[in-house]
Short mmCIF file of C-alpha atoms in Angstrom, two decimals:
data_model
loop_
_atom_site.label_atom_id
_atom_site.label_comp_id
_atom_site.label_asym_id
_atom_site.label_seq_id
_atom_site.Cartn_x
_atom_site.Cartn_y
_atom_site.Cartn_z
CA MET A 1 -56.88 -37.23 40.27
CA THR A 2 -59.21 -34.42 39.26
CA LEU A 3 -62.36 -34.25 41.35
CA GLU A 4 -64.99 -32.15 39.62
CA PRO A 5 -68.73 -32.52 40.22
CA VAL A 6 -70.49 -34.65 37.58
CA ALA A 7 -73.83 -33.02 38.47
CA GLN A 8 -74.70 -29.83 40.29
CA ALA A 9 -77.85 -27.87 41.14
CA GLY A 10 -77.62 -24.93 43.53
CA GLN A 11 -75.44 -26.05 46.43
CA THR A 12 -75.96 -29.76 45.74
CA GLN A 13 -73.02 -31.47 44.05
CA LEU A 14 -72.37 -35.07 43.04
CA PHE A 15 -68.79 -36.31 42.69
CA ARG A 16 -67.75 -39.64 41.15
CA ILE A 17 -64.53 -40.80 42.78
CA PRO A 18 -62.48 -43.10 40.51
CA LEU A 19 -60.75 -45.81 42.54
CA PRO A 20 -58.34 -48.47 41.27
CA THR A 21 -59.27 -52.14 41.24
CA PRO A 22 -57.05 -55.22 40.90
CA TRP A 23 -58.60 -56.00 37.49
CA GLY A 24 -57.86 -52.59 35.95
CA ASP A 25 -61.21 -50.88 35.43
CA PRO A 26 -61.98 -48.31 38.14
CA VAL A 27 -64.93 -48.41 40.50
CA TYR A 28 -66.76 -45.17 41.30
CA PRO A 29 -68.09 -44.43 44.77
CA CYS A 30 -70.02 -41.17 44.76
CA LEU A 31 -70.02 -38.29 47.21
CA LEU A 32 -73.15 -36.16 47.45
CA LEU A 33 -72.56 -32.76 49.02
CA ASP A 34 -74.53 -29.70 49.91
CA ALA A 35 -73.82 -26.85 52.30
CA ASP A 36 -74.75 -28.88 55.40
CA CYS A 37 -74.48 -32.59 54.52
CA ALA A 38 -72.16 -35.13 52.96
CA VAL A 39 -73.32 -38.61 51.95
CA LEU A 40 -70.98 -41.25 50.54
CA ILE A 41 -72.48 -43.85 48.23
CA ASP A 42 -70.32 -47.00 48.30
CA THR A 43 -66.68 -47.22 49.41
CA GLY A 44 -64.66 -49.00 46.72
CA CYS A 45 -62.39 -52.05 46.97
CA GLN A 46 -60.63 -53.52 49.95
CA THR A 47 -57.20 -53.03 48.35
CA GLU A 48 -54.76 -50.61 49.95
CA ALA A 49 -54.58 -48.56 46.72
CA SER A 50 -58.36 -48.15 46.59
CA ARG A 51 -58.66 -47.30 50.27
CA SER A 52 -55.83 -44.78 50.10
CA ALA A 53 -57.32 -43.09 47.01
CA LEU A 54 -60.75 -42.90 48.67
CA LEU A 55 -59.41 -41.35 51.87
CA GLY A 56 -57.35 -38.88 49.84
CA ALA A 57 -60.38 -37.86 47.78
CA LEU A 58 -62.54 -37.46 50.89
CA ASP A 59 -59.86 -35.31 52.54
CA ARG A 60 -59.71 -33.07 49.45
CA LEU A 61 -63.47 -32.79 49.04
CA LEU A 62 -64.51 -32.64 52.69
CA GLY A 63 -61.55 -31.15 54.51
CA SER A 64 -62.42 -31.42 58.18
CA ARG A 65 -66.14 -32.08 57.50
CA LYS A 66 -67.46 -35.49 58.41
CA LEU A 67 -69.77 -37.74 56.46
CA ASP A 68 -73.40 -37.73 57.59
CA ALA A 69 -74.07 -41.19 56.15
CA ILE A 70 -72.69 -43.99 53.99
CA VAL A 71 -75.20 -45.74 51.75
CA MET A 72 -74.24 -49.14 50.35
CA THR A 73 -75.77 -49.92 46.95
CA HIS A 74 -75.04 -53.66 46.95
CA ALA A 75 -72.95 -56.34 48.59
CA HIS A 76 -70.03 -56.70 46.19
CA GLN A 77 -66.53 -56.22 47.60
CA ASP A 78 -65.64 -53.55 45.03
CA HIS A 79 -68.49 -51.44 46.43
CA TYR A 80 -68.08 -51.90 50.17
CA GLY A 81 -64.54 -53.20 50.61
CA GLY A 82 -63.23 -49.77 51.65
CA LEU A 83 -65.76 -49.27 54.42
CA ASP A 84 -63.39 -50.22 57.21
CA ALA A 85 -61.01 -47.46 56.02
CA VAL A 86 -63.74 -44.78 56.01
CA GLN A 87 -65.46 -45.82 59.25
CA PRO A 88 -62.61 -44.74 61.58
CA ARG A 89 -62.40 -41.36 59.78
CA ASP A 90 -66.04 -40.37 60.16
CA ARG A 91 -68.03 -42.87 62.23
CA ALA A 92 -70.92 -42.20 59.86
CA PRO A 93 -73.96 -44.46 60.03
CA VAL A 94 -74.09 -47.13 57.31
CA LEU A 95 -77.37 -47.75 55.48
CA CYS A 96 -78.34 -50.60 53.16
CA TRP A 97 -81.43 -52.26 51.71
CA THR A 98 -83.44 -54.12 54.37
CA GLY A 99 -82.86 -57.54 52.81
CA ALA A 100 -79.07 -57.08 52.79
CA ARG A 101 -78.56 -56.45 56.52
CA ASP A 102 -77.80 -60.06 57.46
CA TYR A 103 -75.36 -60.38 54.56
CA TYR A 104 -73.37 -57.29 55.52
CA GLU A 105 -73.35 -57.96 59.24
CA THR A 106 -72.18 -61.58 58.85
CA TYR A 107 -70.05 -61.21 55.71
CA PRO A 108 -67.01 -63.28 56.73
CA LYS A 109 -69.32 -66.16 57.69
CA LYS A 110 -71.33 -65.78 54.47
CA ILE A 111 -68.21 -65.91 52.31
CA LEU A 112 -67.02 -69.08 54.07
CA GLU A 113 -70.30 -70.81 53.05
CA ARG A 114 -69.53 -70.34 49.35
CA PRO A 115 -66.99 -73.17 48.88
CA ARG A 116 -69.55 -75.68 50.15
CA LEU A 117 -72.33 -74.26 47.96
CA LEU A 118 -70.10 -73.99 44.90
CA GLY A 119 -68.71 -77.47 45.56
CA ALA A 120 -72.24 -78.86 45.48
CA LEU A 121 -72.86 -77.04 42.20
CA CYS A 122 -69.61 -78.47 40.77
CA ASP A 123 -70.75 -81.95 41.82
CA ARG A 124 -74.09 -81.50 40.01
CA LEU A 125 -72.35 -80.17 36.88
CA GLY A 126 -69.54 -82.73 36.89
CA VAL A 127 -66.76 -80.15 37.37
CA GLU A 128 -63.71 -81.95 38.78
CA GLY A 129 -59.99 -81.64 39.44
CA LYS A 130 -58.19 -78.34 38.97
CA HIS A 131 -61.30 -76.64 37.57
CA ARG A 132 -63.30 -77.56 40.68
CA GLU A 133 -60.43 -76.31 42.87
CA GLN A 134 -60.41 -72.97 41.03
CA VAL A 135 -64.14 -72.56 41.64
CA VAL A 136 -64.09 -73.37 45.37
CA SER A 137 -60.74 -71.92 46.48
CA GLY A 138 -59.70 -68.50 47.77
CA PHE A 139 -62.73 -67.71 49.88
CA ASP A 140 -60.86 -68.25 53.16
CA SER A 141 -58.38 -65.52 52.17
CA VAL A 142 -61.20 -63.12 51.27
CA ALA A 143 -62.94 -63.84 54.60
CA LEU A 144 -59.73 -63.17 56.54
CA HIS A 145 -59.43 -59.72 54.96
CA SER A 146 -63.08 -58.84 55.47
CA ALA A 147 -64.97 -57.48 58.40
CA GLU A 148 -68.57 -57.44 59.43
CA VAL A 149 -70.27 -54.23 58.34
CA PRO A 150 -72.17 -52.48 61.15
CA ILE A 151 -75.51 -51.41 59.68
CA ALA A 152 -77.08 -48.45 61.50
CA ARG A 153 -80.29 -48.40 59.47
CA THR A 154 -81.97 -50.33 56.71
CA VAL A 155 -83.86 -48.85 53.79
CA GLU A 156 -87.02 -50.05 52.06
CA GLY A 157 -87.61 -49.65 48.33
CA GLY A 158 -89.44 -46.39 47.67
CA GLU A 159 -88.28 -44.86 50.95
CA LYS A 160 -87.26 -41.20 51.03
CA LEU A 161 -84.03 -40.54 52.88
CA ARG A 162 -83.29 -37.09 54.31
CA PHE A 163 -79.92 -35.77 55.34
CA GLY A 164 -80.34 -32.08 56.15
CA ASP A 165 -81.68 -30.56 52.93
CA LEU A 166 -80.54 -33.54 50.84
CA GLU A 167 -83.22 -35.99 49.79
CA LEU A 168 -82.62 -39.36 48.17
CA ILE A 169 -85.25 -41.83 47.09
CA ALA A 170 -84.18 -45.45 47.42
CA HIS A 171 -85.33 -48.00 44.86
CA HIS A 172 -84.68 -51.73 45.31
CA HIS A 173 -83.60 -53.09 41.90
CA PRO A 174 -82.36 -56.68 42.07
CA GLY A 175 -80.56 -57.63 38.91
CA HIS A 176 -76.85 -56.93 39.07
CA HIS A 177 -77.10 -58.14 42.68
CA GLN A 178 -80.11 -59.18 44.75
CA HIS A 179 -79.39 -56.36 47.25
CA THR A 180 -79.07 -53.51 44.75
CA LEU A 181 -80.33 -50.08 45.74
CA VAL A 182 -80.58 -47.38 43.11
CA LEU A 183 -80.63 -43.88 44.54
CA GLU A 184 -82.64 -41.10 42.93
CA ILE A 185 -81.51 -37.57 43.78
CA PRO A 186 -84.47 -35.25 43.05
CA ALA A 187 -82.40 -32.07 43.46
CA LEU A 188 -80.18 -33.18 40.58
CA GLY A 189 -83.02 -34.37 38.36
#
């Protein structure tokens, strides 16, 4: 895998790290680097292939440097499933939007609520039999392979985040997911 910056200004570089997913299309965590700081934005899937590729990319791009922070953009498994692989490497603080903290910190419990909620939806819509089973099944397996995410700090929409000379501006943009943070990097325009 070639790892070239997708944006660069002075010593600030942004790398998109392509990681495999079970459904074929890659997911792209990003690494923001400057001379003194390294910030990872998202961590990819919880699959072994995704985790291995992420750790390999971080080793190539960072060497012995450690991450200064990990910022989670939203609570979908293909964006934070690799966190438990990165955490032991760097022990970097994890940041997320303020309203997402409870979700991340109680994820296995949250995922186990879904069959009940989806079952109630199926009942209202008249979905029965094998179709109902497809909608409400599999969450126990996902919960077993998931861990609570320790959030060090939450972020408000409009907040400026500083990591050494790096500045990011966090914007809360619900749409794709209710917890979505979009990060503006002024140094890169």
